[in-house]
Coordinates of C-alpha atoms in Angstrom, one line a residue:
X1 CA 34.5 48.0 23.5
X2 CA 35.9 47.3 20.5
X3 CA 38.3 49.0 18.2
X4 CA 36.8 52.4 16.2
X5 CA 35.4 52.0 12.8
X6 CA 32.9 53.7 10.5
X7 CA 29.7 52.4 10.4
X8 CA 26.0 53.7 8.7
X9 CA 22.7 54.6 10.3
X10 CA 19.6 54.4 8.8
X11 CA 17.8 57.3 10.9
X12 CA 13.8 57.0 11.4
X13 CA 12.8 60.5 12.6
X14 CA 9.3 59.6 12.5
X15 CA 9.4 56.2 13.5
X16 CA 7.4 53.7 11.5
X17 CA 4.7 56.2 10.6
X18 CA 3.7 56.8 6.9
X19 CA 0.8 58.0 4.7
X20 CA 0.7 54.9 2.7
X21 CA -0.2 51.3 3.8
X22 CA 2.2 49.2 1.8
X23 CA 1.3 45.4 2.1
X24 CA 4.8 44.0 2.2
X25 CA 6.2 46.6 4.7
X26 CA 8.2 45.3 7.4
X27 CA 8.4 48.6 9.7
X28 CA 4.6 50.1 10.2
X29 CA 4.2 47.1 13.1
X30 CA 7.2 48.7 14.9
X31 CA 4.9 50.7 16.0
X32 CA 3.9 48.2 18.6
X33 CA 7.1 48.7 20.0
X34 CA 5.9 52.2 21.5
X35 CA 2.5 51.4 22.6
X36 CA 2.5 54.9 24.6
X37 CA 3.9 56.9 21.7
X38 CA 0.9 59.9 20.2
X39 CA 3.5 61.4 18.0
X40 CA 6.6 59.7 16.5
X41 CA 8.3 62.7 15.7
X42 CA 11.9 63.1 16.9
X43 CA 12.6 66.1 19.5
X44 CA 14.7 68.7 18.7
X45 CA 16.7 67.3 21.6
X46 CA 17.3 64.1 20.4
X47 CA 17.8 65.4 16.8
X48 CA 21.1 67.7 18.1
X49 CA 22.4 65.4 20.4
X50 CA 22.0 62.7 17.3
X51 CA 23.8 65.3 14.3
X52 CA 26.2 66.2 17.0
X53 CA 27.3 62.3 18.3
X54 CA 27.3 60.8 14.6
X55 CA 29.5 63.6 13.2
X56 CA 31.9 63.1 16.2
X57 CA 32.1 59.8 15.9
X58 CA 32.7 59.1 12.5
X59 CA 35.2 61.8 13.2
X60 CA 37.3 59.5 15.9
X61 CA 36.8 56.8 13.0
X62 CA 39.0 58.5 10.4
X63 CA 36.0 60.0 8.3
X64 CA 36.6 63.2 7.6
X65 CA 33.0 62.5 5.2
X66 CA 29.1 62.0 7.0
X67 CA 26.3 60.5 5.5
X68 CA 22.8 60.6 7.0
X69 CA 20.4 58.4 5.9
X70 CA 16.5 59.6 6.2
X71 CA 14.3 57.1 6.2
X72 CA 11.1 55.6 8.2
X73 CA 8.1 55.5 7.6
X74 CA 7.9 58.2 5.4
X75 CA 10.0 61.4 6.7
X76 CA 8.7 63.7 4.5
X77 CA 5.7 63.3 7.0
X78 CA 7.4 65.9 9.1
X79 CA 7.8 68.4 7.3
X80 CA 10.8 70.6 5.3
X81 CA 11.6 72.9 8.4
X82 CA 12.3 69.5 10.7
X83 CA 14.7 69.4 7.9
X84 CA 16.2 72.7 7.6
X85 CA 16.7 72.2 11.0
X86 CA 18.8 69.1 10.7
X87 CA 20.7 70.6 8.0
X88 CA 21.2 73.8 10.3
X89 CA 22.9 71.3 13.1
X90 CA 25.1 69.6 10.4
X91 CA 26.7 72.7 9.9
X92 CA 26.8 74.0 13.4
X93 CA 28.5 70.5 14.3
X94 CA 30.2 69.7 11.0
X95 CA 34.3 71.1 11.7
X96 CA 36.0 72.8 8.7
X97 CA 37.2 70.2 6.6
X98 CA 34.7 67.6 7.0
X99 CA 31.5 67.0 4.4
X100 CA 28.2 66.1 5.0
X101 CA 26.3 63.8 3.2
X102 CA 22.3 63.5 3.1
X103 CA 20.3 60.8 2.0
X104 CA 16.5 60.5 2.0
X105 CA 14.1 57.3 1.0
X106 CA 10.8 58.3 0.3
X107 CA 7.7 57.0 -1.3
X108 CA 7.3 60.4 -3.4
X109 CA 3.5 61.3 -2.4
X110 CA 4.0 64.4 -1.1
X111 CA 7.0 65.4 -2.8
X112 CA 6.1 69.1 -4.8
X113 CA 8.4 71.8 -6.1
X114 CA 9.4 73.4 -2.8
X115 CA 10.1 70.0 -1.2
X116 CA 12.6 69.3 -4.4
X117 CA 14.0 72.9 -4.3
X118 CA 15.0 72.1 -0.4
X119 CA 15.8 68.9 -2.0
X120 CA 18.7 70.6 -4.5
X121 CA 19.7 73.7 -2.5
X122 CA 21.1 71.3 0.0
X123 CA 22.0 68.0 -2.5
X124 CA 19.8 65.7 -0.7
X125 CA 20.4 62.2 -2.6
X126 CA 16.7 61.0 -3.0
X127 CA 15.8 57.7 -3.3
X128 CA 11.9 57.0 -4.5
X129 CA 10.1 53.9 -4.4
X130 CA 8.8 52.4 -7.6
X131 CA 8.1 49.1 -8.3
X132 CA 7.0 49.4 -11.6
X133 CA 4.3 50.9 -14.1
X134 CA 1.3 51.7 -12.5
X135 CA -0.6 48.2 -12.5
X136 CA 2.5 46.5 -11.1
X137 CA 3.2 49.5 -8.7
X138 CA -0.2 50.0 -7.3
X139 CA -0.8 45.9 -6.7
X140 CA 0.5 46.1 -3.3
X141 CA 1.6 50.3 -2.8
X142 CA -1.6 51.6 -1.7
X143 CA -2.4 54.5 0.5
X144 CA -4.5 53.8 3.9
X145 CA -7.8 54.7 2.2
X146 CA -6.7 51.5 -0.5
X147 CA -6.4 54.0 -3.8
X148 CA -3.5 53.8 -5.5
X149 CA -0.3 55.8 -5.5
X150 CA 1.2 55.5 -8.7
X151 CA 0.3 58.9 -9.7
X152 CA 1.1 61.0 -7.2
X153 CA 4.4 59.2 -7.1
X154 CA 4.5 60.4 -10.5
X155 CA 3.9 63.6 -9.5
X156 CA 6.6 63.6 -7.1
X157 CA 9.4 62.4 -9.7
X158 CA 8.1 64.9 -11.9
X159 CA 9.0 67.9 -9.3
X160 CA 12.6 66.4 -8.7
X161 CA 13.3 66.3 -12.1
X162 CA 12.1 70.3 -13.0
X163 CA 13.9 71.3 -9.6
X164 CA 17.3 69.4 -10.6
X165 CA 17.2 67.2 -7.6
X166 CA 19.3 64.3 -7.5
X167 CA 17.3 60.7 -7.1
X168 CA 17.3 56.8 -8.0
X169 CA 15.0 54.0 -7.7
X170 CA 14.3 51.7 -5.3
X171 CA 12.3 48.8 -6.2
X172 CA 11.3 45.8 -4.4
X173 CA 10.2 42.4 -6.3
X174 CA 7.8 40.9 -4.9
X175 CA 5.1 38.0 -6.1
X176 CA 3.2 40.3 -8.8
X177 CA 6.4 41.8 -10.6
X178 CA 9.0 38.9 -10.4
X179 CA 8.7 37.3 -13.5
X180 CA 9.2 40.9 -15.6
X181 CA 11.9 41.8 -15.0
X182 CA 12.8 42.8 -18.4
X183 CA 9.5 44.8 -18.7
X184 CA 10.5 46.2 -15.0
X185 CA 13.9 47.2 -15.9
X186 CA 13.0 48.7 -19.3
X187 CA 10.2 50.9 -17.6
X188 CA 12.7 52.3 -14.7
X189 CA 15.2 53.0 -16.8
X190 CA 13.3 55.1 -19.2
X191 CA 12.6 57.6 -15.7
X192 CA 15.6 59.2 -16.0
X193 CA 18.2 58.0 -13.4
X194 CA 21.0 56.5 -13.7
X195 CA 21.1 54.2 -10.7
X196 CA 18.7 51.3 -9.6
X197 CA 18.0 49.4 -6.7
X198 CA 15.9 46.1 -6.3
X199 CA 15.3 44.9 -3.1
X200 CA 13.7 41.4 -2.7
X201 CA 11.0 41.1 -0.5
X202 CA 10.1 37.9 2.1
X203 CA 8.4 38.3 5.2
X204 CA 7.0 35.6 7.1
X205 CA 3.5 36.7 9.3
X206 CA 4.7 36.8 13.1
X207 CA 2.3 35.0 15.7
X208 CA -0.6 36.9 16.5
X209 CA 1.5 39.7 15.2
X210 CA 3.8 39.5 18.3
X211 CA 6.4 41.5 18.0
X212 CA 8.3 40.6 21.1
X213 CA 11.1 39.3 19.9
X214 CA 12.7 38.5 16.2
X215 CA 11.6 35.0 14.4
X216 CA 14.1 31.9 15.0
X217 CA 16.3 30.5 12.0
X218 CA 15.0 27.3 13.2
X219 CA 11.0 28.4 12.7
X220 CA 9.2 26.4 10.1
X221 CA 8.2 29.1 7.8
X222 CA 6.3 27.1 5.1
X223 CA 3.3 27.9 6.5
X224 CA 4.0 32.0 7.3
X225 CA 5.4 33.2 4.1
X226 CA 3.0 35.7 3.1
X227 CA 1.4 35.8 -0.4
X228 CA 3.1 39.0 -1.9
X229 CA 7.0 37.4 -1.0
X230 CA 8.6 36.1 -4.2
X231 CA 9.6 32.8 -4.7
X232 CA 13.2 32.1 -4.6
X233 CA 13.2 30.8 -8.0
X234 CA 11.0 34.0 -9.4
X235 CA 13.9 36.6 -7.9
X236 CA 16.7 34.4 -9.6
X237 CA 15.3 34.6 -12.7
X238 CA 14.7 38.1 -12.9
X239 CA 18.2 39.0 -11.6
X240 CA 19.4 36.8 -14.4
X241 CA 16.6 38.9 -17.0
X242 CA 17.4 42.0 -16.0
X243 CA 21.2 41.6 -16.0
X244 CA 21.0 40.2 -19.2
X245 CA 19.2 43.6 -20.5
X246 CA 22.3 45.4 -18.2
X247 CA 25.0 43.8 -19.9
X248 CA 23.3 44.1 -23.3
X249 CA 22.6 47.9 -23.4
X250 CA 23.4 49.7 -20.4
X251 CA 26.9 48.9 -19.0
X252 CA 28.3 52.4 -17.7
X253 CA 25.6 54.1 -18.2
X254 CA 23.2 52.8 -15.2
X255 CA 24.2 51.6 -12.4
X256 CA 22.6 48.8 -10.6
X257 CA 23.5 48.2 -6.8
X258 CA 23.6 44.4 -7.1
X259 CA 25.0 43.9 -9.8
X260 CA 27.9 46.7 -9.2
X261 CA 28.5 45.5 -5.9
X262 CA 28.9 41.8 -7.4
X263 CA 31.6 43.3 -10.0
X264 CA 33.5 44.5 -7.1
X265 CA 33.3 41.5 -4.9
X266 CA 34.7 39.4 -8.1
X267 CA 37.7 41.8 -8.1
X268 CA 38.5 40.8 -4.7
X269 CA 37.3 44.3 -3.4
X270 CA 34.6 44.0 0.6
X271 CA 31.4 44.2 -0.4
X272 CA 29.2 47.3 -0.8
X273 CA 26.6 45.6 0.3
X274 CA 26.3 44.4 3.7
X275 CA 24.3 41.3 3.2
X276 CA 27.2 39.9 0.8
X277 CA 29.5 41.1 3.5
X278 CA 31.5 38.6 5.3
X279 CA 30.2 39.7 8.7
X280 CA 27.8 42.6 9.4
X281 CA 27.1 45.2 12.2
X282 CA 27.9 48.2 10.5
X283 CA 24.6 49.4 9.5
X284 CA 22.8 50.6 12.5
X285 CA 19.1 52.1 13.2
X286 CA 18.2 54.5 14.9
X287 CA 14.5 55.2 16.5
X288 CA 12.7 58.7 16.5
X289 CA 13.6 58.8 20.1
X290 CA 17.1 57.8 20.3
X291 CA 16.5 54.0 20.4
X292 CA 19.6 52.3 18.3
X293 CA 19.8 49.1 17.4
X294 CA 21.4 46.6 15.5
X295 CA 20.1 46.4 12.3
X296 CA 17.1 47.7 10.7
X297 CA 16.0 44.6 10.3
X298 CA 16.7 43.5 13.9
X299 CA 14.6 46.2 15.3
X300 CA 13.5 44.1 18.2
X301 CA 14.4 44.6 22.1
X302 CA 17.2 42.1 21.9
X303 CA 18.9 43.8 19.6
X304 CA 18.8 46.8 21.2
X305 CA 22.1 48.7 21.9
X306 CA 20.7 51.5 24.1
X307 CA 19.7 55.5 23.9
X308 CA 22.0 58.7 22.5
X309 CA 20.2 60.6 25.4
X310 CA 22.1 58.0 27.7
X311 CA 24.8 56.6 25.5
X312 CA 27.7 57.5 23.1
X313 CA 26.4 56.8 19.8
X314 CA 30.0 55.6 19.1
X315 CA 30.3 53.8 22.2
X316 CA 27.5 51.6 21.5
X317 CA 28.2 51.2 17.5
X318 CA 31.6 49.9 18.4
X319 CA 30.2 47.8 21.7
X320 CA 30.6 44.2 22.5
X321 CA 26.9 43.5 21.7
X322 CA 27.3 45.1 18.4
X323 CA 30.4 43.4 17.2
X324 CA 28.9 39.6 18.7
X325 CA 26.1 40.7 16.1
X326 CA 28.0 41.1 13.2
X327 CA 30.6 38.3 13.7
X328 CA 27.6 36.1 14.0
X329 CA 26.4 36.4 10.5
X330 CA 30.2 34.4 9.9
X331 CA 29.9 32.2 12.4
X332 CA 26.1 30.5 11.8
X333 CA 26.6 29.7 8.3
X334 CA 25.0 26.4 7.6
X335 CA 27.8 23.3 5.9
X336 CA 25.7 23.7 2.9
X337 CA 27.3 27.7 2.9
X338 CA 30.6 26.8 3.9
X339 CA 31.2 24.4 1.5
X340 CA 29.6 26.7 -1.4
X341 CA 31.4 27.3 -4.0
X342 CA 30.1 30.9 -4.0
X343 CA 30.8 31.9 -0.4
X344 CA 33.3 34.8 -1.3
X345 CA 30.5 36.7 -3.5
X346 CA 27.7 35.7 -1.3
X347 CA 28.5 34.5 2.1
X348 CA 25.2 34.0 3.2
X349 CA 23.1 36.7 2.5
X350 CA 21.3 38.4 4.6
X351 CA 21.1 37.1 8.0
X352 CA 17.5 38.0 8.1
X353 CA 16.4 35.6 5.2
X354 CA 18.1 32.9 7.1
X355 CA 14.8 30.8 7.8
X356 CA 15.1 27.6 5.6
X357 CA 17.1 24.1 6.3
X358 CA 19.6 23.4 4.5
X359 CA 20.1 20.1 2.3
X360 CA 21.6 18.3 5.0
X361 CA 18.6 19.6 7.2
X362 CA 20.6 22.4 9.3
X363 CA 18.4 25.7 10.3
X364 CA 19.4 28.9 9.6
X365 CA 20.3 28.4 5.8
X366 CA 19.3 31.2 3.6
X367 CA 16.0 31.7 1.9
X368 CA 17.8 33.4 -1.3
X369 CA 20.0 30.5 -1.5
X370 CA 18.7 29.2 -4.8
X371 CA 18.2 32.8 -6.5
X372 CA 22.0 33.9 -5.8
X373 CA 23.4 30.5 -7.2
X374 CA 21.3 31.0 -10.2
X375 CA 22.4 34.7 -10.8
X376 CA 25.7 33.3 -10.1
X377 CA 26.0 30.5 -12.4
X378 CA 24.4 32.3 -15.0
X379 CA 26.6 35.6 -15.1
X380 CA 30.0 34.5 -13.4
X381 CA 31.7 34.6 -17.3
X382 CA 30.9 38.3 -17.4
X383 CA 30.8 39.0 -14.3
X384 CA 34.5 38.4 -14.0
X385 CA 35.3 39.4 -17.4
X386 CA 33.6 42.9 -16.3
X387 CA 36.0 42.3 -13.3
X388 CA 39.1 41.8 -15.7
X389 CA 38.6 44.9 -17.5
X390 CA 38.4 47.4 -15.1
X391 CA 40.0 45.9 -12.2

């Protein structure tokens, strides 16, 4: 086992269950993962042996400060008592002197006033999914019955906002909102939070949807990309648009993940980011019945690191297997990455989007490649002189 350190779990008490039927999601066909499973609702035993494990062993890591992430699926599927309940075992399990943290990503449909009051009582950070106004948003974020969700989400923001609760955006850019950015940007940041997220989506259509184990880096995707994924080209360019209307106007007074996490890796700081982290294996996932595995987007049976009803949740976080996975995402960087003059800030992205060849024909180079030299190229001046002035 290797040495103690923190590390981040994105929890999935429901599994991949949700109540809308996003095209671009990558976790509803988890659910082939439990062929047996009726409900997808984490026990109550798995729940306190989960709150109780993760508090202790962040604890033996020097944190005397918890975060737990909420996220599936949708969690507000199951309910504000499954809730209360968790929030109940924090502070059974929680010693004096040590704070809790909640989280909670949500696609805001069934969000009302006593879901935000729960929400504020007990400063749940919510993060809601938007990926633009309503013709953008409701191209690919449809329910199961195919009507759109933009309202409702609506509808949900709303009640955060009259209840106080806390919240930012998530938004993913995909093929139908790529190139507006500016219009994009503009849009979320007249909803009233201070902090954004964009998320770039590319998924490649798995075998006769065969979930048995994750693609290769040396699969030819040219022929799986699926139609909503942006181009790499497309997701440069609105980086470089909506950093522009950042710089412009907004410097802080919103806060954009990328772009604040790329201000800090040019002042020599670790990333905040884990896919512009040097290595990776920090940011855990956890199943509705005590599955964890290395990633959430490794959630495959190889990368599986055991079960909290068998296992130390520490134990396995700070295991051999989960340290070979994270020094990996060092130690398969193509020669093209190496040799980059960007590696620091970058350092291959996401080990997930690694499915092109490089130039010199190498698998396993990085499918963002393009949009991150770009962004790069085109904001390194400010970027650093950002760097500069409050470094």
């Amino acid at each position: 086992m290797t040495a103690t350190r923190p590390f981040h779990v994105m929890t999935k008490p429901i599994g991949p269950r949700c109540n809308i039927d996003c095209s671009y999601c990558y976790y509803l066909e988890k659910e082939k993962l439990y062929p047996d499973e009726k409900k997808f609702r984490m026990p109550d035993d798995v729940l306190e042996t989960y709150v109780q494990g993760l508090i202790a062993a962040e604890i033996r890591a020097g944190m005397r400060e918890v975060l737990f992430a909420w996220q599936g699926g949708e969690p507000t599927m199951l309910g504000v008592d499954f809730f209360e309940r968790a929030v109940a075992l924090q502070k059974q399990y929680a010693p004096s002197g040590v704070r809790i943290e909640n989280t909670l990503q949500t696609n805001g449909i069934l969000i009302d006033d006593a879901w935000a009051r729960f929400f504020a009582r007990e400063n749940f950070l919510i993060g809601i999914s938007i990926d633009g106004p309503k013709q953008i948003h409701d191209r690919y974020r449809r329910d199961r019955a195919g009507r759109p969700t933009f309202d409702a989400v609506m509808r949900g923001l709303e009640a955060l906002k009259r209840n106080g609760a806390e919240f930012n955006i998530l938004t993913t850019v995909h093929r139908a909102n790529a190139g507006k950015g500016k219009e994009i940007y503009r849009f979320l940041r007249g909803l009233g939070t201070e902090h954004l997220q964009f998320i770039p989506i590319v998924e490649r259509r798995a075998p006769d949807g065969d979930l048995a184990s994750a693609p290769q880096a040396d699969d030819d995707p040219s022929n799986a990309i699926t139609e909503w994924s942006v181009a790499p080209k497309a997701y440069g360019k609105f980086l470089c648009d909506v950093f522009d209307q950042w710089h412009r106007h907004d410097i802080g007074q919103v806060f954009v993940q990328f772009f604040e996490n790329q201000v800090g890796l040019w002042m020599g700081r670790p990333a905040s980011l884990c896919i512009f982290a040097e290595t990776c294996g920090n940011g855990l996932a956890i199943e509705h019945n005590g599955d964890l595995y290395a990633c959430d987007h490794f959630v495959y049976p190889e990368f599986k690191l055991g079960n909290i009803m068998e296992r130390d949740i520490g134990e396995m976080a700070w295991s051999d297997a989960a340290h070979e996975f994270g020094d990996a995402k060092r130690d398969s960087l193509t020669a093209q990455c190496k040799a980059c003059e960007f590696r620091t800030v970058c350092n291959g992205g996401c080990p997930k989007h690694r499915i092109l060849r490089s130039k010199d024909g190498e698998p396993g180079h990085n499918y963002f490649c393009e949009s991150y030299t770009m962004f790069f190229r085109h904001a390194r001046p400010r970027l650093r002189e950002i760097a500069t002035r409050v470094g």
